[in-house]
Amino acid sequence: MFISETAFDQASGLRMMQNRNNVKVIAVTGGKGGVGKSNITLNMGIAMAAQGKRVMVLDADLGLANVDVMLGLRVTKNLSHVLSGECTLDDILVEGPHGVLIAPATSGTKSMVELSPTEHAGLIRAFSSLKTPIDVLLVDTAAGISDMVLSFARAAQDIMVVVCDEPTSITDAYALIKLLSNEHGVYKFKVVANMVRSLREGQELFAKLTRVTDRFLDATLELVSCIPYDNNVKLAVRKQKVVVDAYPKSPAALAFRSLAAKAATWPIPEQAGGHLEFFIENLLEYGQRKKREELSE
Ligand SMILES: Nc1ncnc2c1ncn2[C@@H]1O[C@H](COP(=O)(O)OP(=O)(O)O)[C@@H](O)[C@H]1O
Ligand SMILES: [Mg+2]
């Protein structure tokens, strides 16, 4: 069983909850590692926080460069303690620059794909009982196309797909978009071209991707940002800072700030879709669906 019935009941009950803030949920994906997902998530998050939003960054990337490590933050508890029920999501949040809240990932090698039913229920419970008020939740997803990446992507209101000018980046992004559109009912994608040498290179990269998606998939892609290749990004990383903070006037910082301002205007869908509860329910639905699939096998 992928997820417990108790968790399902709990989350259904959440629909009744009143007076919760509308939360914008954005998943940052890409299919491939090393394209800049974590840097984009953090820089966007910190820029949005500086612009006055209450931002939480969920580090769902279990790669080597964990978000908390990137910021040089001292972390004692992480998502694994939440999943095991030892503490709440509120307990593990650490504050980064401009008050951005980071939910650190589990350290270690265990893949999120292997979440036990209890842990999966724990994750959902963690979100449903979050007390800290937030306006924006940014999810930095892992490389690859694991269940966890898919479930976060389909639960989010906006999916950003990060690509850079490497053949494997385009093919991996395509594979991710294909899976989400063919099998998970997700048709809208916001593309970020990262590490581009010019605006034109970014547009060409986007064209390369849409040539195949337009032809073979039922998916709509929008180019939302071209982030320049900027050595300041790497210099900042080395100082355990992000570029918007360490080099606020650099070309990449400007691009990140403008992306953050743009993302703040993306509408939160009407109906329940704007609520964090909806995000949780979507996460849950995925679990239920997996369960049905397992049963019918
Ligand atoms: N716009 C950029 N310009 C220069 N280097 C970049 C840029 N974006 C990311 N990088 C570098 O690329 C590497 C991978 O970035 P990271 O955010 O960790 O990728 P991911 O999370 O997709 O694995 C890092 O060394 C980072 O400093
Ligand atoms: Mg990363």
CSV table of C-alpha atoms and ligand atoms in Angstrom, one decimal:
chain,number,residue,atom,x,y,z
A,1,MET,CA,0.0,0.0,0.0
A,2,PHE,CA,1.4,3.3,-1.0
A,3,ILE,CA,-0.3,5.5,1.5
A,4,SER,CA,-2.5,5.1,4.5
A,5,GLU,CA,-6.2,5.6,4.5
A,6,THR,CA,-5.9,7.6,7.7
A,7,ALA,CA,-3.8,10.2,5.9
A,8,PHE,CA,-6.4,10.4,3.1
A,9,ASP,CA,-9.1,11.1,5.6
A,10,GLN,CA,-7.0,13.7,7.3
A,11,ALA,CA,-6.3,15.5,4.1
A,12,SER,CA,-9.9,15.3,2.9
A,13,GLY,CA,-10.9,17.0,6.1
A,14,LEU,CA,-8.6,19.8,5.3
A,15,ARG,CA,-10.8,20.9,2.5
A,16,MET,CA,-13.2,22.1,5.2
A,17,MET,CA,-10.5,24.2,6.7
A,18,GLN,CA,-11.2,27.9,6.6
A,19,ASN,CA,-9.0,31.0,6.6
A,20,ARG,CA,-5.9,29.5,5.2
A,21,ASN,CA,-3.7,31.7,3.0
A,22,ASN,CA,-3.6,31.1,-0.7
A,23,VAL,CA,-0.2,29.7,-1.4
A,24,LYS,CA,1.5,29.8,-4.7
A,25,VAL,CA,3.3,26.4,-5.3
A,26,ILE,CA,6.0,26.3,-7.9
A,27,ALA,CA,8.0,23.1,-8.7
A,28,VAL,CA,11.4,23.6,-10.2
A,29,THR,CA,12.3,20.6,-12.3
A,30,GLY,CA,14.5,19.7,-15.3
A,31,GLY,CA,15.0,16.0,-15.6
A,32,LYS,CA,18.7,16.4,-15.5
A,33,GLY,CA,21.1,17.3,-12.7
A,34,GLY,CA,23.5,20.2,-13.0
A,35,VAL,CA,21.3,22.4,-15.1
A,36,GLY,CA,20.9,24.9,-12.2
A,37,LYS,CA,17.6,23.9,-10.5
A,38,SER,CA,18.9,24.5,-7.0
A,39,ASN,CA,20.4,27.8,-7.9
A,40,ILE,CA,17.3,29.0,-9.6
A,41,THR,CA,15.1,27.9,-6.7
A,42,LEU,CA,17.2,29.6,-4.1
A,43,ASN,CA,17.8,32.8,-6.0
A,44,MET,CA,14.2,33.1,-6.9
A,45,GLY,CA,13.1,32.3,-3.4
A,46,ILE,CA,15.5,34.8,-1.8
A,47,ALA,CA,14.6,37.5,-4.4
A,48,MET,CA,10.9,36.9,-3.8
A,49,ALA,CA,11.5,37.1,0.0
A,50,ALA,CA,13.4,40.4,-0.6
A,51,GLN,CA,10.4,41.6,-2.6
A,52,GLY,CA,8.2,41.0,0.5
A,53,LYS,CA,6.8,37.5,0.0
A,54,ARG,CA,6.9,34.9,2.7
A,55,VAL,CA,8.7,32.1,0.9
A,56,MET,CA,9.4,28.5,1.8
A,57,VAL,CA,11.9,26.5,-0.2
A,58,LEU,CA,11.4,22.7,0.1
A,59,ASP,CA,14.6,20.9,-0.7
A,60,ALA,CA,13.3,17.8,-2.4
A,61,ASP,CA,16.6,17.2,-4.2
A,62,LEU,CA,18.6,14.6,-2.4
A,63,GLY,CA,21.7,15.3,-4.6
A,64,LEU,CA,25.0,16.3,-3.2
A,65,ALA,CA,24.5,20.1,-3.2
A,66,ASN,CA,21.8,20.4,-0.6
A,67,VAL,CA,20.1,23.8,-0.3
A,68,ASP,CA,21.1,24.2,3.3
A,69,VAL,CA,24.7,23.4,2.5
A,70,MET,CA,24.6,25.9,-0.4
A,71,LEU,CA,23.7,28.6,2.1
A,72,GLY,CA,26.0,27.4,4.8
A,73,LEU,CA,23.1,27.0,7.2
A,74,ARG,CA,23.4,25.0,10.4
A,75,VAL,CA,20.8,22.2,10.2
A,76,THR,CA,20.0,19.8,13.0
A,77,LYS,CA,16.7,18.3,11.8
A,78,ASN,CA,15.6,17.6,8.3
A,79,LEU,CA,12.8,16.1,6.3
A,80,SER,CA,13.6,12.6,7.4
A,81,HIS,CA,12.7,13.6,11.0
A,82,VAL,CA,9.4,14.9,9.7
A,83,LEU,CA,8.7,11.8,7.7
A,84,SER,CA,9.3,9.6,10.7
A,85,GLY,CA,6.9,11.7,12.7
A,86,GLU,CA,9.7,12.9,15.2
A,87,CYS,CA,8.9,16.6,14.5
A,88,THR,CA,6.8,18.9,12.4
A,89,LEU,CA,7.7,20.7,9.3
A,90,ASP,CA,7.6,24.0,11.3
A,91,ASP,CA,10.3,22.5,13.5
A,92,ILE,CA,12.9,21.9,10.8
A,93,LEU,CA,12.5,25.3,9.0
A,94,VAL,CA,15.7,27.3,9.0
A,95,GLU,CA,15.9,30.9,8.0
A,96,GLY,CA,18.1,32.0,5.1
A,97,PRO,CA,18.8,35.4,3.6
A,98,HIS,CA,15.9,37.9,3.7
A,99,GLY,CA,13.9,35.5,5.9
A,100,VAL,CA,13.5,32.8,3.3
A,101,LEU,CA,12.5,29.6,5.0
A,102,ILE,CA,14.3,26.4,4.0
A,103,ALA,CA,12.9,23.0,4.7
A,104,PRO,CA,16.1,20.9,4.4
A,105,ALA,CA,16.1,17.6,2.6
A,106,THR,CA,17.0,14.3,4.2
A,107,SER,CA,20.7,13.8,4.2
A,108,GLY,CA,21.9,10.4,3.1
A,109,THR,CA,21.4,8.3,0.1
A,110,LYS,CA,17.9,7.0,0.5
A,111,SER,CA,15.9,7.9,-2.5
A,112,MET,CA,12.5,9.5,-2.2
A,113,VAL,CA,11.2,6.9,-4.6
A,114,GLU,CA,11.5,4.4,-1.8
A,115,LEU,CA,9.3,6.3,0.6
A,116,SER,CA,7.4,3.9,2.7
A,117,PRO,CA,3.7,4.3,3.1
A,118,THR,CA,4.2,5.7,6.6
A,119,GLU,CA,6.8,8.2,5.3
A,120,HIS,CA,4.6,9.3,2.4
A,121,ALA,CA,1.7,9.8,4.8
A,122,GLY,CA,4.1,11.7,7.1
A,123,LEU,CA,5.0,14.0,4.2
A,124,ILE,CA,1.4,14.8,3.6
A,125,ARG,CA,0.6,15.3,7.2
A,126,ALA,CA,3.6,17.6,7.5
A,127,PHE,CA,2.1,20.0,4.9
A,128,SER,CA,-1.4,19.8,6.1
A,129,SER,CA,-0.3,20.8,9.6
A,130,LEU,CA,2.1,23.6,8.6
A,131,LYS,CA,1.5,26.5,10.9
A,132,THR,CA,4.1,29.0,9.6
A,133,PRO,CA,2.2,31.3,7.2
A,134,ILE,CA,3.7,31.4,3.7
A,135,ASP,CA,2.8,33.0,0.4
A,136,VAL,CA,5.0,30.9,-1.9
A,137,LEU,CA,6.3,27.4,-1.7
A,138,LEU,CA,9.1,26.6,-4.1
A,139,VAL,CA,10.0,23.0,-4.5
A,140,ASP,CA,13.5,22.1,-5.7
A,141,THR,CA,13.1,18.7,-7.2
A,142,ALA,CA,15.7,16.0,-7.7
A,143,ALA,CA,17.2,15.1,-11.0
A,144,GLY,CA,15.6,12.2,-12.9
A,145,ILE,CA,11.9,11.2,-13.2
A,146,SER,CA,11.2,9.6,-9.9
A,147,ASP,CA,7.8,9.2,-8.4
A,148,MET,CA,8.6,12.0,-6.0
A,149,VAL,CA,9.5,14.4,-8.8
A,150,LEU,CA,6.3,13.5,-10.6
A,151,SER,CA,4.1,13.8,-7.6
A,152,PHE,CA,5.5,17.3,-6.7
A,153,ALA,CA,5.3,18.4,-10.3
A,154,ARG,CA,1.7,17.4,-10.7
A,155,ALA,CA,0.7,18.8,-7.4
A,156,ALA,CA,2.2,22.3,-8.0
A,157,GLN,CA,0.4,25.1,-9.8
A,158,ASP,CA,3.3,26.0,-11.9
A,159,ILE,CA,6.1,23.8,-13.2
A,160,MET,CA,9.3,25.3,-14.2
A,161,VAL,CA,11.5,23.2,-16.5
A,162,VAL,CA,15.1,24.2,-16.4
A,163,VAL,CA,17.2,23.6,-19.5
A,164,CYS,CA,20.7,24.4,-20.6
A,165,ASP,CA,22.5,24.0,-23.8
A,166,GLU,CA,23.5,20.4,-23.5
A,167,PRO,CA,22.0,17.6,-25.6
A,168,THR,CA,21.1,15.6,-22.6
A,169,SER,CA,19.3,18.5,-21.0
A,170,ILE,CA,16.9,18.8,-23.9
A,171,THR,CA,16.2,15.1,-24.1
A,172,ASP,CA,15.7,14.8,-20.3
A,173,ALA,CA,13.4,17.8,-20.2
A,174,TYR,CA,11.5,16.3,-23.1
A,175,ALA,CA,11.2,13.0,-21.3
A,176,LEU,CA,9.8,14.7,-18.2
A,177,ILE,CA,7.3,16.8,-20.2
A,178,LYS,CA,6.3,13.7,-22.1
A,179,LEU,CA,5.6,11.7,-19.0
A,180,LEU,CA,3.7,14.5,-17.2
A,181,SER,CA,1.6,15.4,-20.2
A,182,ASN,CA,0.9,11.8,-21.4
A,183,GLU,CA,0.2,10.2,-18.1
A,184,HIS,CA,-0.4,12.9,-15.5
A,185,GLY,CA,-2.6,15.4,-17.1
A,186,VAL,CA,-0.1,18.2,-16.9
A,187,TYR,CA,0.0,20.3,-20.0
A,188,LYS,CA,1.5,23.7,-19.1
A,189,PHE,CA,5.2,24.2,-18.6
A,190,LYS,CA,7.2,27.2,-17.9
A,191,VAL,CA,10.7,26.9,-19.4
A,192,VAL,CA,13.8,28.6,-18.0
A,193,ALA,CA,16.8,28.6,-20.2
A,194,ASN,CA,19.8,28.7,-17.9
A,195,MET,CA,23.5,29.4,-18.5
A,196,VAL,CA,22.9,31.0,-21.9
A,197,ARG,CA,25.5,33.3,-23.6
A,198,SER,CA,22.8,35.5,-25.1
A,199,LEU,CA,19.1,36.0,-25.2
A,200,ARG,CA,19.1,34.6,-28.7
A,201,GLU,CA,20.8,31.4,-27.4
A,202,GLY,CA,18.0,31.0,-24.9
A,203,GLN,CA,15.3,31.5,-27.5
A,204,GLU,CA,17.0,28.9,-29.8
A,205,LEU,CA,17.2,26.5,-26.9
A,206,PHE,CA,13.5,26.9,-26.3
A,207,ALA,CA,12.8,26.5,-30.0
A,208,LYS,CA,14.8,23.2,-30.0
A,209,LEU,CA,12.6,21.9,-27.2
A,210,THR,CA,9.3,23.1,-28.7
A,211,ARG,CA,10.1,21.6,-32.1
A,212,VAL,CA,9.8,18.2,-30.5
A,213,THR,CA,7.1,18.9,-27.9
A,214,ASP,CA,4.8,20.6,-30.5
A,215,ARG,CA,5.2,17.7,-32.9
A,216,PHE,CA,4.7,14.8,-30.5
A,217,LEU,CA,3.1,16.0,-27.3
A,218,ASP,CA,-0.1,17.7,-26.1
A,219,ALA,CA,1.9,20.3,-24.1
A,220,THR,CA,2.1,24.1,-24.1
A,221,LEU,CA,5.5,25.5,-23.2
A,222,GLU,CA,6.2,29.1,-22.4
A,223,LEU,CA,9.7,30.6,-22.2
A,224,VAL,CA,9.6,32.6,-18.9
A,225,SER,CA,13.3,33.5,-18.4
A,226,CYS,CA,16.7,33.3,-19.9
A,227,ILE,CA,19.4,33.3,-17.2
A,228,PRO,CA,22.8,34.3,-18.5
A,229,TYR,CA,25.9,32.2,-17.9
A,230,ASP,CA,27.6,34.2,-15.1
A,231,ASN,CA,30.7,33.2,-13.3
A,232,ASN,CA,29.4,35.2,-10.3
A,233,VAL,CA,26.9,32.3,-9.7
A,234,LYS,CA,29.8,30.0,-9.1
A,235,LEU,CA,31.7,32.5,-7.0
A,236,ALA,CA,28.7,33.0,-4.8
A,237,VAL,CA,28.3,29.2,-4.4
A,238,ARG,CA,31.9,29.0,-3.3
A,239,LYS,CA,31.1,31.6,-0.6
A,240,GLN,CA,28.1,29.6,0.4
A,241,LYS,CA,25.9,32.5,-0.7
A,242,VAL,CA,23.5,33.0,-3.6
A,243,VAL,CA,24.3,35.4,-6.4
A,244,VAL,CA,21.3,37.7,-5.8
A,245,ASP,CA,22.7,38.3,-2.3
A,246,ALA,CA,26.5,38.2,-2.9
A,247,TYR,CA,26.6,40.0,-6.3
A,248,PRO,CA,23.2,41.8,-6.6
A,249,LYS,CA,24.3,43.8,-9.6
A,250,SER,CA,25.6,40.9,-11.7
A,251,PRO,CA,23.7,39.8,-14.9
A,252,ALA,CA,22.5,36.6,-13.3
A,253,ALA,CA,21.2,38.4,-10.2
A,254,LEU,CA,19.3,40.8,-12.4
A,255,ALA,CA,17.7,37.9,-14.3
A,256,PHE,CA,16.8,36.1,-11.1
A,257,ARG,CA,15.2,39.1,-9.6
A,258,SER,CA,13.1,39.7,-12.8
A,259,LEU,CA,12.1,36.1,-12.8
A,260,ALA,CA,11.0,36.4,-9.2
A,261,ALA,CA,9.0,39.5,-9.9
A,262,LYS,CA,7.4,37.7,-12.9
A,263,ALA,CA,6.6,34.6,-10.9
A,264,ALA,CA,4.9,36.7,-8.2
A,265,THR,CA,2.3,37.8,-10.9
A,266,TRP,CA,1.5,34.2,-12.0
A,267,PRO,CA,-2.1,33.8,-10.9
A,268,ILE,CA,-3.1,31.4,-8.2
A,269,PRO,CA,-6.0,29.4,-9.7
A,270,GLU,CA,-9.5,30.1,-8.4
A,271,GLN,CA,-11.4,27.4,-6.5
A,272,ALA,CA,-9.5,25.2,-4.1
A,273,GLY,CA,-6.5,25.2,-6.4
A,274,GLY,CA,-5.0,28.1,-4.7
A,275,HIS,CA,-4.7,26.5,-1.3
A,276,LEU,CA,-1.9,24.6,0.2
A,277,GLU,CA,-4.6,21.9,0.9
A,278,PHE,CA,-5.1,21.4,-2.8
A,279,PHE,CA,-1.4,20.8,-3.2
A,280,ILE,CA,-1.6,18.2,-0.4
A,281,GLU,CA,-4.6,16.6,-2.0
A,282,ASN,CA,-2.9,16.4,-5.3
A,283,LEU,CA,0.1,14.8,-3.6
A,284,LEU,CA,-2.3,12.4,-2.1
A,285,GLU,CA,-4.2,11.6,-5.2
A,286,TYR,CA,-0.9,10.5,-6.7
A,287,GLY,CA,-0.4,8.1,-3.9
A,288,GLN,CA,-3.9,6.7,-4.2
A,289,ARG,CA,-3.4,6.3,-7.9
A,290,LYS,CA,-0.2,4.4,-7.4
A,291,LYS,CA,-2.0,2.2,-5.0
A,292,ARG,CA,-4.8,1.5,-7.5
A,293,GLU,CA,-2.2,0.7,-10.2
A,294,GLU,CA,-0.4,-1.6,-7.8
A,295,LEU,CA,-3.6,-3.4,-7.0
A,296,SER,CA,-4.6,-3.9,-10.6
A,297,GLU,CA,-1.2,-5.3,-11.6
B,1,LIG,N1,23.5,30.9,-14.6
B,1,LIG,C1,24.6,30.3,-14.2
B,1,LIG,N2,25.8,30.7,-14.6
B,1,LIG,C2,27.0,30.0,-14.2
B,1,LIG,N3,26.9,28.9,-13.5
B,1,LIG,C3,25.7,28.4,-13.1
B,1,LIG,C4,24.5,29.1,-13.4
B,1,LIG,N4,23.5,28.3,-12.9
B,1,LIG,C5,24.1,27.3,-12.3
B,1,LIG,N5,25.4,27.3,-12.4
B,1,LIG,C6,26.4,26.3,-11.9
B,1,LIG,O1,26.0,25.0,-12.3
B,1,LIG,C7,26.2,24.0,-11.3
B,1,LIG,C8,24.9,23.3,-11.1
B,1,LIG,O2,23.9,24.1,-10.5
B,1,LIG,P1,22.8,23.5,-9.5
B,1,LIG,O3,21.9,24.7,-9.2
B,1,LIG,O4,23.5,22.8,-8.4
B,1,LIG,O5,22.1,22.5,-10.5
B,1,LIG,P2,21.0,21.3,-10.2
B,1,LIG,O6,20.3,21.7,-8.9
B,1,LIG,O7,20.1,21.3,-11.4
B,1,LIG,O8,21.8,20.1,-10.1
B,1,LIG,C9,26.7,24.8,-10.1
B,1,LIG,O9,28.1,24.7,-10.1
B,1,LIG,C10,26.3,26.2,-10.3
B,1,LIG,O10,27.2,27.1,-9.7
B,2,MG,MG,20.2,20.6,-7.1
